[in-house]
Amino acid sequence: MNYTEIVSRQKKYFNSDSTKPITFRIKQLKVLKNALMSMETQLFKAIQQDFMKSEFETFVTELSIVYSEINENIKKLSRWSRQKRVKTNLINLPGKSYIIPEPLGATLIIGAWNYPYNLSLAPLIAAMGAGNTVILKPSEIPSRTSAVMAKLINEHFPSEYLFVVEGGVPETTALLAQQFDKIFFTGSTSVGKIVYEAAAKHLTPVTLELGGKSPAIITEKSAIDRSAQRLVWAKFLNAGQTCIAPDYILAHETIVEPFLESLKKHIVKNDYSFEQGNYVQIINEKNYERLEDLIDEKKLYYGGQKDKTSRYIAPTLLHDVDFNDEIMQEEIFGPLLPVITYSDINEVISEIKKRPKPLSCYIFGTDTRVKKELLHKLSFGGGAINDAIMHIANQHLPFGGVGSSGIGSYHGEAGFRTFSHYKSVLEKPLWFEPNLKYPPYNNSKLAWIKRMIS
Ligand code: NAD
């Protein structure tokens, strides 16, 4: 496929200003919504075949977010795209100043495999809402979901506006050699660096939605059972293959034993089995083997059962873990939950600060002073107090990382901003022009200027 030609056709289409009217954007978002609704059965079937994800989980964690992003854009686009008046400073008076949001142009979106629909289509919707053209490259790993998204987009939209390219590293590398006006990438920190480097060659702005190890801190005064219930759901959803899953738990020594018991109780209660549609497969053999190696039998508290043929790894709890253990060296991205015991909250703060800034952090506790201290001292992309993962489901909260967990954010208005440039304009009338800034320069003019800016 000739990517240079597709990108140049999209640029030509963008430069015709066809994507700019709000009426056009809303119409296209409605086309997308109808196409999604008409293809829901195919979307559910594809993901079920790829990694046994049930209709329930696909709707709750993927399509519901996609639909709510479409609805939010349709409802709020007129407001978000409105020109905004700002104050004019003394030196520029008389005059008026305003900011005009404008689309960036031809954009590239690269998706990750773990929530294939959500992570490809939510940025696509933000790019469409902001008035851009898009080439979307979903992850090739769940191949059926990639194919169904190519069908969805390529059959309902002209390729000079939206186009899905399927493929893996060679295709992405070839796309990255093109000059885009924006690149939006979701995936690992290591590939994020490749994308950033390719974008730098063309000075293309990027949003990088990356990963990392997200801690859950269980403070001394915590509601043990409720916290365990929420953490179990958040961790074992999608078999732990979630960028914002609680990667590991830091539990205070006085509550760690009842907390582990409570985690176990909720795992049993949730009945994580493929048959019930309550659980998903490990995405591929490579990840299965990587996870298998991380289970340290000496530290096994609960779970550990596995089956290679069906790529099943049971929800697994590990205890007495410390920061030097192998499982603590990389993002786990699977159903293994290590629990580290601590005695002093300052140790927790200092250990987290030594490491790359996490994508998420979850703080469990009822002591307001401790919560405030942790929020003040720790830097992370986003998170929750007394819950985990659910912050992603609020479109009013920008979603993204910080440091090595990412650059930029999206969802709701944050997505619109991510795919827009805010053009600043000063407009002057012609009837007045003080001669202060013009030569010949002298001390009296300088004194006036100093007075005006002080
Ligand atoms: P990945 O980085 O392997 O792949 C992401 C995309 O990059 C895919 O489309 C893939 O085809 C492409 N790619 C892979 N290697 C490439 C290369 N060498 N050159 C160019 N392109 C390449 O990530 P993944 O395995 O799909 O997803 C898992 C990672 O993504 C985890 O680290 C997870 O935390 C992170 N993630 C982050 C978010 C977020 O929103 N912040 C969401 C989901 C996943």
Coordinates of C-alpha atoms and ligand atoms in Angstrom, one line a residue:
M1 CA 0.0 0.0 0.0
N2 CA 1.2 3.5 -0.9
Y3 CA 1.1 5.4 2.4
T4 CA 2.5 8.6 0.9
E5 CA -0.4 8.7 -1.5
I6 CA -3.1 8.1 1.3
V7 CA -1.5 10.8 3.5
S8 CA -1.3 13.3 0.7
R9 CA -5.0 12.6 -0.3
Q10 CA -6.0 13.2 3.4
K11 CA -4.0 16.4 3.5
K12 CA -5.6 17.6 0.3
Y13 CA -9.0 16.8 1.7
F14 CA -8.2 18.6 5.0
N15 CA -7.0 21.6 3.1
S16 CA -10.3 21.8 1.2
D17 CA -11.7 22.7 4.6
S18 CA -14.4 20.0 4.2
T19 CA -13.9 18.6 7.8
K20 CA -14.1 22.0 9.5
P21 CA -17.9 22.8 9.7
I22 CA -19.4 21.6 13.0
T23 CA -22.4 20.3 11.0
F24 CA -20.0 18.0 9.0
R25 CA -18.3 16.7 12.2
I26 CA -21.6 15.9 13.9
K27 CA -23.0 14.2 10.8
Q28 CA -19.9 12.0 10.6
L29 CA -20.1 11.1 14.3
K30 CA -23.7 10.0 13.7
V31 CA -22.6 7.9 10.7
L32 CA -20.0 6.3 13.0
K33 CA -22.5 5.6 15.8
N34 CA -25.0 4.1 13.4
A35 CA -22.3 1.9 11.8
L36 CA -21.2 0.7 15.2
M37 CA -24.7 -0.1 16.2
S38 CA -25.4 -2.0 13.0
M39 CA -22.1 -4.0 13.4
E40 CA -22.4 -4.7 17.1
T41 CA -22.9 -8.4 16.6
Q42 CA -19.7 -8.6 14.5
L43 CA -17.8 -6.6 17.0
F44 CA -18.8 -8.9 19.9
K45 CA -18.0 -12.0 17.9
A46 CA -14.5 -10.8 16.8
I47 CA -13.4 -10.0 20.3
Q48 CA -14.8 -13.2 21.7
Q49 CA -12.8 -15.2 19.1
D50 CA -9.6 -13.1 19.8
F51 CA -9.5 -13.6 23.5
M52 CA -12.8 -14.8 24.8
K53 CA -14.0 -11.4 26.0
S54 CA -17.7 -11.6 26.7
E55 CA -20.4 -9.3 25.3
F56 CA -21.0 -7.9 28.8
E57 CA -17.4 -7.0 29.4
T58 CA -17.0 -5.7 25.8
F59 CA -20.0 -3.4 26.2
V60 CA -19.1 -2.2 29.7
T61 CA -15.4 -1.5 29.1
E62 CA -15.3 -0.7 25.5
L63 CA -18.4 0.2 23.6
S64 CA -20.1 2.1 26.4
I65 CA -17.1 4.4 26.5
V66 CA -17.1 4.8 22.7
Y67 CA -20.8 5.6 22.6
S68 CA -20.5 8.1 25.4
E69 CA -17.6 9.8 23.7
I70 CA -19.7 10.1 20.5
N71 CA -22.7 11.5 22.5
E72 CA -20.6 13.9 24.5
N73 CA -18.9 15.2 21.3
I74 CA -22.2 15.6 19.5
K75 CA -23.7 17.5 22.4
K76 CA -20.7 19.8 23.3
L77 CA -18.8 20.3 20.0
S78 CA -20.4 23.7 19.3
R79 CA -19.4 24.9 22.7
W80 CA -15.8 23.5 22.6
S81 CA -15.1 24.9 19.1
R82 CA -16.4 28.4 19.9
Q83 CA -14.0 31.3 19.6
K84 CA -13.1 32.5 23.1
R85 CA -12.6 36.1 23.9
V86 CA -9.8 37.0 26.4
K87 CA -8.7 40.3 27.9
T88 CA -6.4 42.7 26.0
N89 CA -3.5 44.2 27.9
L90 CA -3.0 47.9 28.2
I91 CA -0.1 48.1 25.7
N92 CA -2.4 46.6 23.0
L93 CA -5.4 48.8 23.6
P94 CA -7.5 49.7 21.7
G95 CA -8.0 46.1 20.4
K96 CA -9.6 42.8 21.1
S97 CA -8.1 39.4 21.7
Y98 CA -9.5 35.9 21.1
I99 CA -8.6 32.3 20.7
I100 CA -9.9 30.1 17.9
P101 CA -9.7 26.3 18.2
E102 CA -8.7 24.8 14.9
P103 CA -8.1 21.2 13.8
L104 CA -4.5 20.1 13.4
G105 CA -4.9 18.3 10.1
A106 CA -3.9 14.8 9.0
T107 CA -3.5 12.6 12.0
L108 CA -2.3 9.2 12.8
I109 CA -3.7 7.1 15.6
I110 CA -1.9 3.9 16.7
G111 CA -3.9 1.5 19.0
A112 CA -3.0 -1.1 21.6
W113 CA -4.5 -4.6 21.8
N114 CA -5.9 -4.9 25.3
Y115 CA -9.1 -2.8 24.8
P116 CA -8.9 -2.9 21.0
Y117 CA -12.2 -1.0 20.3
N118 CA -12.0 1.6 23.0
L119 CA -8.3 2.4 22.5
S120 CA -8.6 2.9 18.8
L121 CA -12.1 4.4 18.5
A122 CA -12.1 6.8 21.5
P123 CA -9.1 8.8 20.0
L124 CA -10.7 8.5 16.5
I125 CA -13.8 10.2 17.9
A126 CA -11.8 13.0 19.5
A127 CA -9.9 13.6 16.3
M128 CA -13.2 13.6 14.2
G129 CA -14.8 16.0 16.8
A130 CA -11.9 18.4 16.5
G131 CA -12.2 18.3 12.6
N132 CA -9.2 16.2 11.5
T133 CA -8.6 13.5 9.0
V134 CA -7.4 10.2 10.5
I135 CA -5.4 7.1 9.6
L136 CA -6.0 4.5 12.2
K137 CA -3.6 1.6 12.8
P138 CA -5.2 -0.7 15.4
S139 CA -3.1 -3.4 17.1
E140 CA -2.5 -6.4 14.9
I141 CA -2.4 -8.8 17.9
P142 CA -6.2 -9.3 18.2
S143 CA -6.5 -9.8 14.4
R144 CA -10.2 -10.2 14.2
T145 CA -11.0 -7.0 16.0
S146 CA -8.5 -5.2 13.7
A147 CA -10.3 -6.6 10.7
V148 CA -13.7 -5.7 11.9
M149 CA -12.6 -2.1 12.6
A150 CA -11.1 -1.9 9.1
K151 CA -14.5 -3.0 7.7
L152 CA -16.4 -0.6 10.0
I153 CA -14.4 2.5 8.9
N154 CA -13.3 1.7 5.4
E155 CA -16.8 0.8 4.3
H156 CA -18.6 3.7 5.9
F157 CA -16.2 6.6 5.2
P158 CA -14.2 7.9 2.2
S159 CA -10.5 7.1 2.6
E160 CA -9.4 10.7 2.1
Y161 CA -11.2 11.4 5.5
L162 CA -10.8 8.2 7.6
F163 CA -8.9 5.1 6.8
V164 CA -7.8 2.0 8.7
V165 CA -4.5 0.5 7.9
E166 CA -4.0 -3.0 9.3
G167 CA -0.6 -4.4 10.2
G168 CA 2.2 -4.6 12.7
V169 CA 5.7 -3.3 13.0
P170 CA 6.6 -2.9 9.3
E171 CA 3.3 -1.1 8.5
T172 CA 3.6 1.1 11.6
T173 CA 7.2 1.9 10.7
A174 CA 6.2 2.9 7.2
L175 CA 3.4 5.1 8.5
L176 CA 5.7 6.8 11.0
A177 CA 8.0 7.8 8.1
Q178 CA 5.2 10.0 6.8
Q179 CA 4.7 13.6 7.8
F180 CA 1.5 13.9 10.0
D181 CA 0.1 16.9 11.8
K182 CA -0.4 14.8 15.0
I183 CA 0.3 11.3 16.2
F184 CA -1.7 9.7 19.0
F185 CA -0.1 6.5 20.3
T186 CA -1.3 4.0 22.9
G187 CA 1.0 1.2 23.9
S188 CA 4.2 0.4 25.8
T189 CA 6.7 2.9 27.0
S190 CA 9.4 1.3 24.9
V191 CA 7.5 1.6 21.6
G192 CA 6.3 5.1 22.7
K193 CA 10.0 6.2 22.5
I194 CA 10.2 4.9 18.9
V195 CA 7.1 6.9 18.0
Y196 CA 8.4 10.0 19.7
E197 CA 11.7 9.8 17.9
A198 CA 9.9 9.3 14.5
A199 CA 7.6 12.2 15.2
A200 CA 10.6 14.5 16.2
K201 CA 12.0 14.1 12.7
H202 CA 9.0 16.1 11.4
L203 CA 8.3 18.1 14.6
T204 CA 5.0 16.4 14.8
P205 CA 3.1 16.9 18.1
V206 CA 2.4 13.6 19.9
T207 CA 0.1 12.3 22.6
L208 CA 1.6 9.1 24.2
E209 CA -0.7 7.0 26.3
L210 CA 1.8 4.6 27.9
G211 CA 2.0 2.1 30.7
G212 CA 3.9 1.4 33.9
K213 CA 3.4 -0.1 37.4
S214 CA 0.4 1.5 39.1
P215 CA 0.3 1.0 42.9
A216 CA -2.7 0.6 45.2
I217 CA -1.9 1.8 48.7
I218 CA -4.0 0.3 51.5
T219 CA -3.4 2.6 54.4
E220 CA -3.8 1.6 58.1
K221 CA -7.3 3.0 58.4
S222 CA -9.0 1.3 55.5
A223 CA -12.4 -0.3 54.9
I224 CA -10.9 -3.7 54.3
D225 CA -13.7 -5.6 52.7
R226 CA -15.0 -2.8 50.4
S227 CA -11.4 -2.0 49.3
A228 CA -10.7 -5.6 48.5
Q229 CA -13.9 -6.0 46.6
R230 CA -13.2 -3.0 44.4
L231 CA -9.5 -4.0 43.9
V232 CA -10.3 -7.5 42.9
W233 CA -12.7 -6.3 40.2
A234 CA -10.2 -3.8 38.9
K235 CA -7.3 -6.1 38.9
F236 CA -8.9 -9.2 37.3
L237 CA -11.0 -7.4 34.7
N238 CA -9.6 -8.4 31.3
A239 CA -7.4 -10.8 33.2
G240 CA -5.3 -7.9 34.5
Q241 CA -4.4 -6.8 30.9
T242 CA -5.4 -3.2 31.7
C243 CA -3.0 -0.3 31.5
I244 CA -4.5 1.2 34.7
A245 CA -5.0 -2.1 36.5
P246 CA -3.6 -1.9 40.1
D247 CA -0.2 -3.5 39.3
Y248 CA 0.7 -4.2 42.9
I249 CA -0.6 -3.6 46.4
L250 CA 1.2 -1.9 49.3
A251 CA -0.7 -2.9 52.5
H252 CA -0.1 -1.7 56.0
E253 CA 1.3 -4.5 58.3
T254 CA -1.6 -4.2 60.8
I255 CA -4.2 -5.0 58.1
V256 CA -2.4 -7.1 55.6
E257 CA -3.6 -10.5 56.8
P258 CA -7.3 -9.8 56.8
F259 CA -6.9 -7.9 53.6
L260 CA -5.4 -10.9 51.8
E261 CA -8.2 -13.1 53.1
S262 CA -10.7 -10.6 51.8
L263 CA -9.1 -10.4 48.4
K264 CA -9.3 -14.2 48.2
K265 CA -13.0 -14.2 49.3
H266 CA -13.9 -11.8 46.5
I267 CA -11.9 -13.7 43.9
V268 CA -13.9 -16.9 44.8
K269 CA -17.2 -14.9 44.8
N270 CA -16.6 -13.5 41.3
D271 CA -16.3 -17.0 39.8
Y272 CA -13.6 -16.1 37.2
S273 CA -14.2 -18.6 34.5
F274 CA -14.4 -18.5 30.7
E275 CA -17.6 -20.5 30.7
Q276 CA -19.5 -17.8 32.7
G277 CA -18.0 -15.1 30.5
N278 CA -16.5 -13.6 33.6
Y279 CA -12.9 -13.9 32.5
V280 CA -10.7 -13.5 29.4
Q281 CA -7.7 -15.3 28.0
I282 CA -4.1 -14.2 28.1
I283 CA -3.7 -12.5 24.7
N284 CA -1.0 -14.8 23.3
E285 CA 1.5 -17.5 24.1
K286 CA 4.3 -15.0 24.5
N287 CA 2.5 -13.2 27.2
Y288 CA 1.3 -16.5 28.8
E289 CA 4.9 -17.6 29.1
R290 CA 6.1 -14.3 30.5
L291 CA 3.4 -14.3 33.2
E292 CA 4.0 -18.0 34.0
D293 CA 7.6 -17.2 34.8
L294 CA 6.6 -14.4 37.2
I295 CA 4.7 -16.8 39.5
D296 CA 7.1 -17.4 42.4
E297 CA 5.7 -20.6 44.1
K298 CA 7.3 -19.7 47.4
K299 CA 5.3 -16.5 47.6
L300 CA 2.0 -17.9 46.3
Y301 CA -0.9 -17.0 48.6
Y302 CA -3.8 -18.0 46.4
G303 CA -4.5 -19.1 42.8
G304 CA -1.6 -20.0 40.5
Q305 CA -3.5 -22.6 38.4
K306 CA -2.9 -22.3 34.7
D307 CA -3.5 -24.0 31.3
K308 CA -1.4 -23.3 28.3
T309 CA -3.8 -24.7 25.7
S310 CA -6.6 -22.3 26.7
R311 CA -4.1 -19.5 27.7
Y312 CA -5.7 -19.5 31.2
I313 CA -4.0 -18.1 34.3
A314 CA -6.2 -18.0 37.4
P315 CA -6.4 -14.8 39.5
T316 CA -3.3 -15.1 41.6
L317 CA -2.3 -13.5 44.9
L318 CA 1.4 -13.3 45.9
H319 CA 2.4 -12.2 49.4
D320 CA 5.6 -11.2 51.3
V321 CA 6.8 -9.7 48.0
D322 CA 9.5 -7.0 48.1
F323 CA 10.6 -4.4 45.6
N324 CA 13.6 -6.6 44.5
D325 CA 11.5 -9.5 43.3
E326 CA 11.3 -10.1 39.6
I327 CA 7.6 -9.4 39.5
M328 CA 8.3 -5.8 40.7
Q329 CA 10.8 -5.0 37.9
E330 CA 8.3 -4.5 35.0
E331 CA 4.6 -3.8 34.4
I332 CA 2.8 -7.2 35.1
F333 CA -0.1 -6.8 32.6
G334 CA -1.8 -10.0 33.7
P335 CA -3.8 -11.6 36.6
L336 CA -1.0 -11.7 39.1
L337 CA -1.3 -9.5 42.2
P338 CA 1.7 -9.0 44.4
V339 CA 1.2 -7.7 47.9
I340 CA 4.0 -5.8 49.7
T341 CA 3.7 -5.2 53.4
Y342 CA 4.8 -1.9 54.8
S343 CA 5.0 -0.3 58.3
D344 CA 5.7 3.3 57.6
I345 CA 3.8 5.4 55.0
N346 CA 7.0 7.4 54.4
E347 CA 8.7 4.3 53.1
V348 CA 5.8 3.9 50.6
I349 CA 6.2 7.5 49.4
S350 CA 9.9 7.2 49.0
E351 CA 9.8 3.8 47.1
I352 CA 7.1 5.1 44.7
K353 CA 9.1 8.3 44.1
K354 CA 12.3 6.3 43.3
R355 CA 10.4 4.7 40.3
P356 CA 9.0 6.0 37.0
K357 CA 5.8 8.1 37.6
P358 CA 2.9 5.7 37.4
L359 CA 0.0 6.0 35.0
S360 CA -2.4 5.5 38.0
C361 CA -2.3 5.4 41.7
Y362 CA -5.1 4.2 44.0
I363 CA -5.3 5.3 47.7
F364 CA -7.5 3.4 50.1
G365 CA -8.2 4.8 53.5
T366 CA -10.4 7.0 55.6
D367 CA -7.8 9.2 57.2
T368 CA -8.1 12.5 55.5
R369 CA -4.7 13.7 56.5
V370 CA -2.9 10.6 55.1
K371 CA -5.0 10.9 51.8
K372 CA -4.0 14.5 51.4
E373 CA -0.4 13.8 52.1
L374 CA -0.2 11.1 49.5
L375 CA -2.0 13.2 46.9
H376 CA 0.3 16.1 47.6
K377 CA 3.5 14.1 47.5
L378 CA 3.0 11.5 44.7
S379 CA 2.9 12.3 41.0
F380 CA 0.8 10.0 38.7
G381 CA -1.3 10.3 35.6
G382 CA -4.7 9.9 37.3
G383 CA -6.3 7.7 39.9
A384 CA -8.9 7.2 42.6
I385 CA -9.5 7.3 46.3
N386 CA -11.1 4.2 47.7
D387 CA -11.6 2.8 44.2
A388 CA -9.6 1.7 41.2
I389 CA -9.9 2.0 37.4
M390 CA -13.3 3.8 37.5
H391 CA -11.8 7.3 37.0
I392 CA -11.5 6.3 33.3
A393 CA -15.2 6.1 33.0
N394 CA -15.7 9.8 33.8
Q395 CA -15.4 11.7 30.6
H396 CA -15.0 14.9 32.5
L397 CA -11.6 13.7 33.9
P398 CA -8.7 14.0 31.3
F399 CA -7.1 10.6 30.9
G400 CA -3.4 10.3 30.5
G401 CA 0.0 9.7 32.0
V402 CA 2.9 11.8 33.3
G403 CA 6.7 11.2 32.8
S404 CA 7.3 7.8 31.4
S405 CA 3.6 6.8 31.7
G406 CA 2.7 9.3 29.0
I407 CA 2.4 12.7 27.4
G408 CA -1.0 14.5 27.0
S409 CA -4.5 13.3 27.7
Y410 CA -7.9 12.7 26.1
H411 CA -11.6 11.8 26.8
G412 CA -14.3 14.4 26.6
E413 CA -13.1 18.0 26.1
A414 CA -9.5 16.9 26.8
G415 CA -9.7 14.8 23.6
F416 CA -11.0 17.8 21.6
R417 CA -8.1 19.9 23.0
T418 CA -5.6 17.2 22.2
F419 CA -6.5 17.2 18.5
S420 CA -6.8 21.0 18.2
H421 CA -4.5 24.0 17.9
Y422 CA -5.6 27.1 19.9
K423 CA -4.9 30.0 17.5
S424 CA -4.3 33.3 19.3
V425 CA -5.4 36.5 17.6
L426 CA -5.1 40.2 18.4
E427 CA -7.4 42.4 16.3
K428 CA -6.7 46.1 16.1
P429 CA -8.8 49.0 14.9
L430 CA -7.1 51.5 12.6
W431 CA -8.2 54.8 14.1
F432 CA -5.5 55.1 16.8
E433 CA -1.7 54.4 16.9
P434 CA 0.5 55.8 19.7
N435 CA 4.0 56.4 18.5
L436 CA 5.7 55.0 21.7
K437 CA 7.2 51.9 20.0
Y438 CA 8.6 53.7 17.0
P439 CA 12.0 55.2 16.6
P440 CA 13.6 57.6 17.4
Y441 CA 13.8 55.9 20.8
N442 CA 14.2 58.1 23.8
N443 CA 14.1 58.0 27.6
S444 CA 10.6 59.5 27.9
K445 CA 9.1 56.8 25.6
L446 CA 10.9 54.1 27.6
A447 CA 9.6 55.6 30.9
W448 CA 6.1 55.4 29.5
I449 CA 6.5 51.8 28.4
K450 CA 7.9 50.8 31.8
R451 CA 4.9 52.5 33.5
M452 CA 2.5 50.6 31.3
I453 CA 3.9 47.1 31.9
S454 CA 4.5 47.5 35.6
Ligands
NAD1 P1 2.9 -2.1 22.1 O1 3.7 -0.9 22.4 O2 3.6 -3.4 21.9 O3 2.0 -1.9 20.7 C1 1.2 -0.8 20.5 C2 1.1 -0.5 19.0 O4 2.4 -0.2 18.5 C3 0.6 -1.6 18.2 O5 -0.4 -1.0 17.3 C4 1.8 -2.2 17.5 O6 1.5 -2.7 16.2 C5 2.7 -1.0 17.4 N1 4.1 -1.4 17.5 C6 4.7 -2.4 18.3 N2 6.0 -2.5 18.1 C7 6.3 -1.4 17.3 C8 7.6 -1.0 16.7 N3 8.7 -1.5 17.0 N4 7.5 0.1 15.9 C9 6.4 0.7 15.6 N5 5.2 0.3 16.1 C10 5.1 -0.8 16.9 O7 1.8 -2.3 23.2 P2 0.7 -3.4 23.5 O8 1.3 -4.7 23.8 O9 -0.3 -3.3 22.3 O10 -0.1 -2.8 24.8 C11 0.4 -3.0 26.0 C12 1.1 -1.7 26.6 O11 0.3 -0.6 26.3 C13 1.2 -1.8 28.1 O12 2.4 -1.2 28.5 C14 0.1 -0.9 28.6 O13 0.2 -0.4 29.9 C15 0.0 0.1 27.5 N6 -1.3 0.7 27.4 C16 -1.5 2.0 27.8 C17 -2.8 2.5 27.7 C18 -3.0 3.9 28.1 O14 -4.1 4.4 27.8 N7 -2.1 4.6 28.7 C19 -3.8 1.7 27.3 C20 -3.6 0.4 26.9 C21 -2.3 -0.1 27.0

